[in-house]
Amino acid sequence: MRVTRCEPNEREKLVTSEKNGREQHDATGRRAAAGAGAGGPVDAATEDFVDHRNLLFTVAYEMLGSAADAEDVLQETWLKWAGVDLATVRDRRAYLVRITTRQALNRLRTLGRRKETYVGSWLPEPLLTTPDVAEDVELADSVSMAMMLVLETLAPVERAVFVLREVFDLGYGEIAEAVEKSPAAVRQIAHRARTHVAARRPRGEVSATESREALAAFRRAVETGDLQGLLDILSPDVVLLGDGGGIKQAVLRPVTGAGKVARFMLGGLARQAAALSLGAAQVNGYPALIVRLDGELDTVLAVRFDEGRITGLYAVRNPEKLSHMHRETALRR
């Protein structure tokens, strides 16, 4: 549910403008915008929040898999942060991460109930990411569609601990405060989560060049209807997942096996070949394909690579999940 307030004050207006995409301006411009607030402590609180906004969004997104919900978490974080006495805060970055983590945990439990009634497969909301995300290999891996789906298999607190420790390298004491557990308990949770993720994450590292080449081969095979070419790039146990959210038509159950996936892809695209176009994009830090129908964004097709072949195809068609594909999103660690 969206957080709405009547007659927002200047601080809330500033954060809302950030939410609508103005966070992409340079740091100097953001500080100037922050200075336009009411003055004094408000300016300091706003500047701290704006300076760490991309980091906080990344924390919330990795915990939730939903950009829309991550934006709501940031608004909730701001409302709490704006009331904090900054003189009592030793580490403002850590304090903001703590607030964001707690708000994200609350929303993660709500999302769990929402997913129980979701139509078909639930896939993370794709992001059109800035080039620097791909350059940070660890960050790109952590937000890849494949890894986000692995994180979905963790319990809420396990997911929070894993993200804060493995992605953002927070100390066990800081994480303990954020998730309201003892440091000893956090260590055990972190070990359990690492073991769980290690058993499910992609089996081998794939360079950006290899990913682009494999995706280009996949695209050529699809565009030319080359069944054998498609079979050559797909792993024998490849899995196709589709997310239409009950709004757009999509496979309701996973399609498994290279033969079935290849024929499904070629058959579906052939029926609308005249109106379809495929384009490359950087999605969640990795190369992906954008499918347009009559020039309009229709599907984001992300892929998972293992040892040179495609082992996962993730087709997001739900229009409610494609709003962040019209502008680049900056992620930070």
PDB file of C-alpha atoms in Angstrom, residues 20-268:
ATOM      1  CA  ASN A  20      10.097  10.518  -9.133  1.00  0.00           C
ATOM      2  CA  GLY A  21      13.584  10.250 -10.581  1.00  0.00           C
ATOM      3  CA  ARG A  22      15.413  13.484  -9.843  1.00  0.00           C
ATOM      4  CA  GLU A  23      17.914  11.547  -7.778  1.00  0.00           C
ATOM      5  CA  GLN A  24      19.779  11.015 -11.020  1.00  0.00           C
ATOM      6  CA  HIS A  25      21.157  14.576 -10.868  1.00  0.00           C
ATOM      7  CA  ASP A  26      24.742  15.054  -9.721  1.00  0.00           C
ATOM      8  CA  ALA A  27      25.605  15.357  -6.019  1.00  0.00           C
ATOM      9  CA  THR A  28      26.059  19.111  -6.210  1.00  0.00           C
ATOM     10  CA  GLY A  29      22.592  19.585  -7.629  1.00  0.00           C
ATOM     11  CA  ARG A  30      21.107  17.350  -4.959  1.00  0.00           C
ATOM     12  CA  ARG A  31      22.778  19.320  -2.183  1.00  0.00           C
ATOM     13  CA  ALA A  32      21.478  22.548  -3.669  1.00  0.00           C
ATOM     14  CA  ALA A  33      17.972  21.076  -3.716  1.00  0.00           C
ATOM     15  CA  ALA A  34      18.374  19.995  -0.104  1.00  0.00           C
ATOM     16  CA  GLY A  35      19.416  23.521   0.813  1.00  0.00           C
ATOM     17  CA  ALA A  36      16.060  24.783  -0.460  1.00  0.00           C
ATOM     18  CA  GLY A  37      14.297  23.232   2.549  1.00  0.00           C
ATOM     19  CA  ALA A  38      13.236  24.912   5.752  1.00  0.00           C
ATOM     20  CA  GLY A  39      16.796  25.340   7.080  1.00  0.00           C
ATOM     21  CA  GLY A  40      19.033  24.220   9.942  1.00  0.00           C
ATOM     22  CA  PRO A  41      18.629  20.598  11.075  1.00  0.00           C
ATOM     23  CA  VAL A  42      16.130  19.917   8.299  1.00  0.00           C
ATOM     24  CA  ASP A  43      18.783  20.649   5.685  1.00  0.00           C
ATOM     25  CA  ALA A  44      21.269  18.317   7.397  1.00  0.00           C
ATOM     26  CA  ALA A  45      18.744  15.478   7.633  1.00  0.00           C
ATOM     27  CA  THR A  46      17.685  15.953   4.021  1.00  0.00           C
ATOM     28  CA  GLU A  47      21.247  16.094   2.731  1.00  0.00           C
ATOM     29  CA  ASP A  48      22.166  12.881   4.571  1.00  0.00           C
ATOM     30  CA  PHE A  49      19.111  11.124   3.209  1.00  0.00           C
ATOM     31  CA  VAL A  50      19.651  12.284  -0.370  1.00  0.00           C
ATOM     32  CA  ASP A  51      23.364  11.404  -0.257  1.00  0.00           C
ATOM     33  CA  HIS A  52      22.530   7.833   0.790  1.00  0.00           C
ATOM     34  CA  ARG A  53      19.322   7.437  -1.185  1.00  0.00           C
ATOM     35  CA  ASN A  54      20.677   5.129  -3.897  1.00  0.00           C
ATOM     36  CA  LEU A  55      22.293   2.919  -1.259  1.00  0.00           C
ATOM     37  CA  LEU A  56      19.046   2.727   0.728  1.00  0.00           C
ATOM     38  CA  PHE A  57      17.045   1.943  -2.412  1.00  0.00           C
ATOM     39  CA  THR A  58      19.476  -0.868  -3.248  1.00  0.00           C
ATOM     40  CA  VAL A  59      19.134  -2.356   0.253  1.00  0.00           C
ATOM     41  CA  ALA A  60      15.332  -2.239   0.049  1.00  0.00           C
ATOM     42  CA  TYR A  61      15.197  -3.572  -3.514  1.00  0.00           C
ATOM     43  CA  GLU A  62      17.495  -6.519  -2.771  1.00  0.00           C
ATOM     44  CA  MET A  63      15.340  -7.416   0.213  1.00  0.00           C
ATOM     45  CA  LEU A  64      12.017  -7.044  -1.605  1.00  0.00           C
ATOM     46  CA  GLY A  65      12.587  -7.702  -5.305  1.00  0.00           C
ATOM     47  CA  SER A  66      10.115  -4.899  -6.007  1.00  0.00           C
ATOM     48  CA  ALA A  67      11.177  -1.394  -7.012  1.00  0.00           C
ATOM     49  CA  ALA A  68       7.725   0.014  -6.260  1.00  0.00           C
ATOM     50  CA  ASP A  69       7.797  -1.389  -2.727  1.00  0.00           C
ATOM     51  CA  ALA A  70      11.407  -0.253  -2.295  1.00  0.00           C
ATOM     52  CA  GLU A  71      10.310   3.301  -3.142  1.00  0.00           C
ATOM     53  CA  ASP A  72       7.577   3.059  -0.515  1.00  0.00           C
ATOM     54  CA  VAL A  73      10.125   1.837   2.027  1.00  0.00           C
ATOM     55  CA  LEU A  74      12.292   4.863   1.262  1.00  0.00           C
ATOM     56  CA  GLN A  75       9.365   7.186   1.885  1.00  0.00           C
ATOM     57  CA  GLU A  76       8.689   5.463   5.207  1.00  0.00           C
ATOM     58  CA  THR A  77      12.391   5.649   6.052  1.00  0.00           C
ATOM     59  CA  TRP A  78      12.417   9.391   5.338  1.00  0.00           C
ATOM     60  CA  LEU A  79       9.404  10.041   7.556  1.00  0.00           C
ATOM     61  CA  LYS A  80      11.143   8.305  10.463  1.00  0.00           C
ATOM     62  CA  TRP A  81      14.546   9.854   9.734  1.00  0.00           C
ATOM     63  CA  ALA A  82      13.091  13.380   9.597  1.00  0.00           C
ATOM     64  CA  GLY A  83      12.062  13.050  13.255  1.00  0.00           C
ATOM     65  CA  VAL A  84      15.437  11.829  14.545  1.00  0.00           C
ATOM     66  CA  ASP A  85      17.623  14.057  16.725  1.00  0.00           C
ATOM     67  CA  LEU A  86      20.809  13.996  14.650  1.00  0.00           C
ATOM     68  CA  ALA A  87      22.915  14.990  17.644  1.00  0.00           C
ATOM     69  CA  THR A  88      22.286  11.514  19.071  1.00  0.00           C
ATOM     70  CA  VAL A  89      23.339   9.659  15.889  1.00  0.00           C
ATOM     71  CA  ARG A  90      26.974   8.530  15.743  1.00  0.00           C
ATOM     72  CA  ASP A  91      26.909   6.905  12.264  1.00  0.00           C
ATOM     73  CA  ARG A  92      24.168   8.367  10.066  1.00  0.00           C
ATOM     74  CA  ARG A  93      24.691   5.908   7.195  1.00  0.00           C
ATOM     75  CA  ALA A  94      24.336   2.924   9.537  1.00  0.00           C
ATOM     76  CA  TYR A  95      21.293   4.487  11.193  1.00  0.00           C
ATOM     77  CA  LEU A  96      19.573   5.031   7.837  1.00  0.00           C
ATOM     78  CA  VAL A  97      20.361   1.458   6.751  1.00  0.00           C
ATOM     79  CA  ARG A  98      18.910   0.215  10.038  1.00  0.00           C
ATOM     80  CA  ILE A  99      15.643   2.113   9.501  1.00  0.00           C
ATOM     81  CA  THR A 100      15.418   0.934   5.896  1.00  0.00           C
ATOM     82  CA  THR A 101      16.055  -2.685   6.874  1.00  0.00           C
ATOM     83  CA  ARG A 102      13.320  -2.690   9.509  1.00  0.00           C
ATOM     84  CA  GLN A 103      10.809  -1.076   7.162  1.00  0.00           C
ATOM     85  CA  ALA A 104      11.729  -3.540   4.405  1.00  0.00           C
ATOM     86  CA  LEU A 105      11.309  -6.500   6.776  1.00  0.00           C
ATOM     87  CA  ASN A 106       7.818  -5.316   7.658  1.00  0.00           C
ATOM     88  CA  ARG A 107       6.908  -4.989   3.996  1.00  0.00           C
ATOM     89  CA  LEU A 108       8.568  -8.303   3.083  1.00  0.00           C
ATOM     90  CA  ARG A 109       6.118 -10.141   5.311  1.00  0.00           C
ATOM     91  CA  THR A 110       3.229  -8.349   3.600  1.00  0.00           C
ATOM     92  CA  LEU A 111       4.652  -9.235   0.196  1.00  0.00           C
ATOM     93  CA  GLY A 112       4.754 -12.895   1.223  1.00  0.00           C
ATOM     94  CA  ARG A 113       1.006 -12.880   1.732  1.00  0.00           C
ATOM     95  CA  ARG A 114       0.487 -11.050  -1.550  1.00  0.00           C
ATOM     96  CA  LYS A 115       2.524 -13.623  -3.473  1.00  0.00           C
ATOM     97  CA  GLU A 116       0.349 -16.449  -2.142  1.00  0.00           C
ATOM     98  CA  THR A 117      -2.523 -15.204  -4.327  1.00  0.00           C
ATOM     99  CA  TYR A 118      -0.388 -14.075  -7.280  1.00  0.00           C
ATOM    100  CA  VAL A 119      -1.441 -15.459 -10.670  1.00  0.00           C
ATOM    101  CA  GLY A 120       1.333 -17.615 -12.143  1.00  0.00           C
ATOM    102  CA  SER A 121       5.027 -17.256 -11.374  1.00  0.00           C
ATOM    103  CA  TRP A 122       6.194 -14.225  -9.383  1.00  0.00           C
ATOM    104  CA  LEU A 123       9.378 -12.658 -10.760  1.00  0.00           C
ATOM    105  CA  PRO A 124      11.369  -9.727  -9.375  1.00  0.00           C
ATOM    106  CA  GLU A 125      10.693  -6.314 -10.866  1.00  0.00           C
ATOM    107  CA  PRO A 126      13.361  -5.644 -13.530  1.00  0.00           C
ATOM    108  CA  LEU A 127      15.466  -2.476 -13.448  1.00  0.00           C
ATOM    109  CA  LEU A 128      17.140  -0.693 -16.333  1.00  0.00           C
ATOM    110  CA  THR A 129      20.475  -0.171 -14.603  1.00  0.00           C
ATOM    111  CA  THR A 130      23.258   2.342 -15.143  1.00  0.00           C
ATOM    112  CA  PRO A 131      26.541   1.112 -16.735  1.00  0.00           C
ATOM    113  CA  ASP A 132      28.487   1.361 -13.474  1.00  0.00           C
ATOM    114  CA  VAL A 133      26.346  -1.383 -11.931  1.00  0.00           C
ATOM    115  CA  ALA A 134      27.741  -3.907 -14.419  1.00  0.00           C
ATOM    116  CA  GLU A 135      31.265  -2.706 -13.613  1.00  0.00           C
ATOM    117  CA  ASP A 136      30.787  -3.633  -9.947  1.00  0.00           C
ATOM    118  CA  VAL A 137      30.763  -7.410 -10.415  1.00  0.00           C
ATOM    119  CA  GLU A 138      29.622  -8.225  -6.885  1.00  0.00           C
ATOM    120  CA  LEU A 139      26.779  -5.699  -6.997  1.00  0.00           C
ATOM    121  CA  ALA A 140      25.656  -6.877 -10.444  1.00  0.00           C
ATOM    122  CA  ASP A 141      25.661 -10.489  -9.260  1.00  0.00           C
ATOM    123  CA  SER A 142      23.620  -9.608  -6.175  1.00  0.00           C
ATOM    124  CA  VAL A 143      20.859  -7.868  -8.171  1.00  0.00           C
ATOM    125  CA  SER A 144      20.820 -10.236 -11.154  1.00  0.00           C
ATOM    126  CA  MET A 145      17.462 -11.828 -11.821  1.00  0.00           C
ATOM    127  CA  ALA A 146      18.926 -15.259 -11.081  1.00  0.00           C
ATOM    128  CA  MET A 147      20.270 -14.182  -7.679  1.00  0.00           C
ATOM    129  CA  MET A 148      17.103 -12.274  -6.787  1.00  0.00           C
ATOM    130  CA  LEU A 149      15.161 -15.487  -7.340  1.00  0.00           C
ATOM    131  CA  VAL A 150      17.595 -17.345  -5.075  1.00  0.00           C
ATOM    132  CA  LEU A 151      17.055 -14.691  -2.390  1.00  0.00           C
ATOM    133  CA  GLU A 152      13.318 -15.328  -2.687  1.00  0.00           C
ATOM    134  CA  THR A 153      13.906 -18.782  -1.180  1.00  0.00           C
ATOM    135  CA  LEU A 154      15.275 -17.309   2.066  1.00  0.00           C
ATOM    136  CA  ALA A 155      13.183 -16.456   5.111  1.00  0.00           C
ATOM    137  CA  PRO A 156      12.778 -12.662   5.646  1.00  0.00           C
ATOM    138  CA  VAL A 157      15.414 -12.289   8.379  1.00  0.00           C
ATOM    139  CA  GLU A 158      17.807 -14.637   6.538  1.00  0.00           C
ATOM    140  CA  ARG A 159      17.452 -12.502   3.439  1.00  0.00           C
ATOM    141  CA  ALA A 160      18.108  -9.291   5.372  1.00  0.00           C
ATOM    142  CA  VAL A 161      21.182 -10.733   7.082  1.00  0.00           C
ATOM    143  CA  PHE A 162      22.582 -12.169   3.843  1.00  0.00           C
ATOM    144  CA  VAL A 163      22.101  -8.917   1.926  1.00  0.00           C
ATOM    145  CA  LEU A 164      23.579  -6.706   4.647  1.00  0.00           C
ATOM    146  CA  ARG A 165      26.550  -8.990   5.256  1.00  0.00           C
ATOM    147  CA  GLU A 166      27.432 -10.377   1.827  1.00  0.00           C
ATOM    148  CA  VAL A 167      26.504  -7.414  -0.366  1.00  0.00           C
ATOM    149  CA  PHE A 168      27.045  -4.387   1.868  1.00  0.00           C
ATOM    150  CA  ASP A 169      29.687  -5.892   4.175  1.00  0.00           C
ATOM    151  CA  LEU A 170      28.108  -4.638   7.393  1.00  0.00           C
ATOM    152  CA  GLY A 171      29.484  -5.893  10.667  1.00  0.00           C
ATOM    153  CA  TYR A 172      27.563  -8.460  12.685  1.00  0.00           C
ATOM    154  CA  GLY A 173      26.925  -5.892  15.412  1.00  0.00           C
ATOM    155  CA  GLU A 174      25.366  -3.421  12.956  1.00  0.00           C
ATOM    156  CA  ILE A 175      23.237  -6.158  11.400  1.00  0.00           C
ATOM    157  CA  ALA A 176      22.133  -7.332  14.844  1.00  0.00           C
ATOM    158  CA  GLU A 177      20.777  -3.860  15.598  1.00  0.00           C
ATOM    159  CA  ALA A 178      18.998  -3.706  12.243  1.00  0.00           C
ATOM    160  CA  VAL A 179      17.236  -7.076  12.570  1.00  0.00           C
ATOM    161  CA  GLU A 180      16.887  -6.938  16.368  1.00  0.00           C
ATOM    162  CA  LYS A 181      18.814 -10.142  17.029  1.00  0.00           C
ATOM    163  CA  SER A 182      21.963 -10.861  19.030  1.00  0.00           C
ATOM    164  CA  PRO A 183      25.314 -10.824  17.158  1.00  0.00           C
ATOM    165  CA  ALA A 184      25.711 -14.540  17.898  1.00  0.00           C
ATOM    166  CA  ALA A 185      22.313 -15.282  16.355  1.00  0.00           C
ATOM    167  CA  VAL A 186      23.162 -13.142  13.334  1.00  0.00           C
ATOM    168  CA  ARG A 187      26.363 -15.139  12.765  1.00  0.00           C
ATOM    169  CA  GLN A 188      24.388 -18.382  12.737  1.00  0.00           C
ATOM    170  CA  ILE A 189      21.756 -16.923  10.411  1.00  0.00           C
ATOM    171  CA  ALA A 190      24.457 -15.618   8.057  1.00  0.00           C
ATOM    172  CA  HIS A 191      26.161 -19.037   7.903  1.00  0.00           C
ATOM    173  CA  ARG A 192      22.846 -20.760   7.206  1.00  0.00           C
ATOM    174  CA  ALA A 193      21.911 -18.238   4.508  1.00  0.00           C
ATOM    175  CA  ARG A 194      25.327 -18.463   2.791  1.00  0.00           C
ATOM    176  CA  THR A 195      25.059 -22.250   2.632  1.00  0.00           C
ATOM    177  CA  HIS A 196      21.544 -22.032   1.228  1.00  0.00           C
ATOM    178  CA  VAL A 197      22.496 -19.486  -1.435  1.00  0.00           C
ATOM    179  CA  ALA A 198      25.719 -21.277  -2.420  1.00  0.00           C
ATOM    180  CA  ALA A 199      23.738 -24.407  -3.271  1.00  0.00           C
ATOM    181  CA  ARG A 200      21.410 -22.484  -5.602  1.00  0.00           C
ATOM    182  CA  ARG A 201      23.406 -19.687  -7.212  1.00  0.00           C
ATOM    183  CA  PRO A 202      24.782 -19.905 -10.802  1.00  0.00           C
ATOM    184  CA  ARG A 203      27.443 -22.605 -11.027  1.00  0.00           C
ATOM    185  CA  GLY A 204      30.204 -20.647 -12.737  1.00  0.00           C
ATOM    186  CA  GLU A 205      31.261 -17.061 -13.326  1.00  0.00           C
ATOM    187  CA  VAL A 206      30.354 -15.654 -16.718  1.00  0.00           C
ATOM    188  CA  SER A 207      32.061 -12.524 -18.008  1.00  0.00           C
ATOM    189  CA  ALA A 208      30.114  -9.616 -19.443  1.00  0.00           C
ATOM    190  CA  THR A 209      31.565 -10.420 -22.870  1.00  0.00           C
ATOM    191  CA  GLU A 210      30.427 -14.047 -22.681  1.00  0.00           C
ATOM    192  CA  SER A 211      26.957 -12.932 -21.565  1.00  0.00           C
ATOM    193  CA  ARG A 212      26.632 -10.491 -24.464  1.00  0.00           C
ATOM    194  CA  GLU A 213      27.826 -13.071 -26.995  1.00  0.00           C
ATOM    195  CA  ALA A 214      25.463 -15.755 -25.692  1.00  0.00           C
ATOM    196  CA  LEU A 215      22.542 -13.327 -25.669  1.00  0.00           C
ATOM    197  CA  ALA A 216      23.385 -12.155 -29.190  1.00  0.00           C
ATOM    198  CA  ALA A 217      23.394 -15.787 -30.394  1.00  0.00           C
ATOM    199  CA  PHE A 218      20.056 -16.352 -28.678  1.00  0.00           C
ATOM    200  CA  ARG A 219      18.611 -13.223 -30.278  1.00  0.00           C
ATOM    201  CA  ARG A 220      19.796 -14.193 -33.779  1.00  0.00           C
ATOM    202  CA  ALA A 221      18.287 -17.656 -33.421  1.00  0.00           C
ATOM    203  CA  VAL A 222      14.947 -16.248 -32.264  1.00  0.00           C
ATOM    204  CA  GLU A 223      14.783 -13.560 -34.951  1.00  0.00           C
ATOM    205  CA  THR A 224      15.651 -16.003 -37.750  1.00  0.00           C
ATOM    206  CA  GLY A 225      13.594 -18.900 -36.429  1.00  0.00           C
ATOM    207  CA  ASP A 226      16.731 -21.034 -36.165  1.00  0.00           C
ATOM    208  CA  LEU A 227      15.628 -23.932 -33.969  1.00  0.00           C
ATOM    209  CA  GLN A 228      19.024 -25.653 -33.967  1.00  0.00           C
ATOM    210  CA  GLY A 229      20.794 -22.403 -33.186  1.00  0.00           C
ATOM    211  CA  LEU A 230      18.500 -21.945 -30.210  1.00  0.00           C
ATOM    212  CA  LEU A 231      19.087 -25.497 -29.014  1.00  0.00           C
ATOM    213  CA  ASP A 232      22.834 -24.910 -29.223  1.00  0.00           C
ATOM    214  CA  ILE A 233      22.732 -21.969 -26.798  1.00  0.00           C
ATOM    215  CA  LEU A 234      20.147 -23.411 -24.380  1.00  0.00           C
ATOM    216  CA  SER A 235      21.167 -25.803 -21.616  1.00  0.00           C
ATOM    217  CA  PRO A 236      19.358 -29.178 -21.812  1.00  0.00           C
ATOM    218  CA  ASP A 237      17.688 -28.400 -18.455  1.00  0.00           C
ATOM    219  CA  VAL A 238      16.858 -24.736 -19.185  1.00  0.00           C
ATOM    220  CA  VAL A 239      13.782 -23.340 -17.410  1.00  0.00           C
ATOM    221  CA  LEU A 240      11.476 -20.602 -18.741  1.00  0.00           C
ATOM    222  CA  LEU A 241       9.417 -18.609 -16.229  1.00  0.00           C
ATOM    223  CA  GLY A 242       6.800 -16.036 -17.226  1.00  0.00           C
ATOM    224  CA  ASP A 243       5.215 -13.297 -15.123  1.00  0.00           C
ATOM    225  CA  GLY A 244       2.060 -11.683 -16.461  1.00  0.00           C
ATOM    226  CA  GLY A 245       0.498 -11.091 -13.061  1.00  0.00           C
ATOM    227  CA  GLY A 246      -2.908 -12.081 -14.408  1.00  0.00           C
ATOM    228  CA  ILE A 247      -2.852  -8.908 -16.546  1.00  0.00           C
ATOM    229  CA  LYS A 248      -0.880 -10.120 -19.568  1.00  0.00           C
ATOM    230  CA  GLN A 249      -0.808 -13.647 -20.956  1.00  0.00           C
ATOM    231  CA  ALA A 250       2.204 -15.628 -19.733  1.00  0.00           C
ATOM    232  CA  VAL A 251       3.076 -19.239 -18.965  1.00  0.00           C
ATOM    233  CA  LEU A 252       1.496 -20.108 -15.614  1.00  0.00           C
ATOM    234  CA  ARG A 253       3.937 -22.935 -14.922  1.00  0.00           C
ATOM    235  CA  PRO A 254       7.631 -23.322 -15.651  1.00  0.00           C
ATOM    236  CA  VAL A 255       8.536 -24.680 -19.096  1.00  0.00           C
ATOM    237  CA  THR A 256      11.499 -27.039 -18.736  1.00  0.00           C
ATOM    238  CA  GLY A 257      13.908 -28.544 -21.278  1.00  0.00           C
ATOM    239  CA  ALA A 258      15.688 -27.069 -24.286  1.00  0.00           C
ATOM    240  CA  GLY A 259      13.318 -28.589 -26.854  1.00  0.00           C
ATOM    241  CA  LYS A 260      10.134 -27.397 -25.169  1.00  0.00           C
ATOM    242  CA  VAL A 261      11.518 -23.925 -24.422  1.00  0.00           C
ATOM    243  CA  ALA A 262      12.886 -23.434 -27.952  1.00  0.00           C
ATOM    244  CA  ARG A 263       9.632 -24.457 -29.618  1.00  0.00           C
ATOM    245  CA  PHE A 264       7.594 -22.343 -27.207  1.00  0.00           C
ATOM    246  CA  MET A 265       9.744 -19.271 -27.883  1.00  0.00           C
ATOM    247  CA  LEU A 266       9.759 -19.642 -31.658  1.00  0.00           C
ATOM    248  CA  GLY A 267       6.063 -20.495 -31.822  1.00  0.00           C
ATOM    249  CA  GLY A 268       4.989 -17.562 -29.679  1.00  0.00           C
TER     250      GLY A 268
END
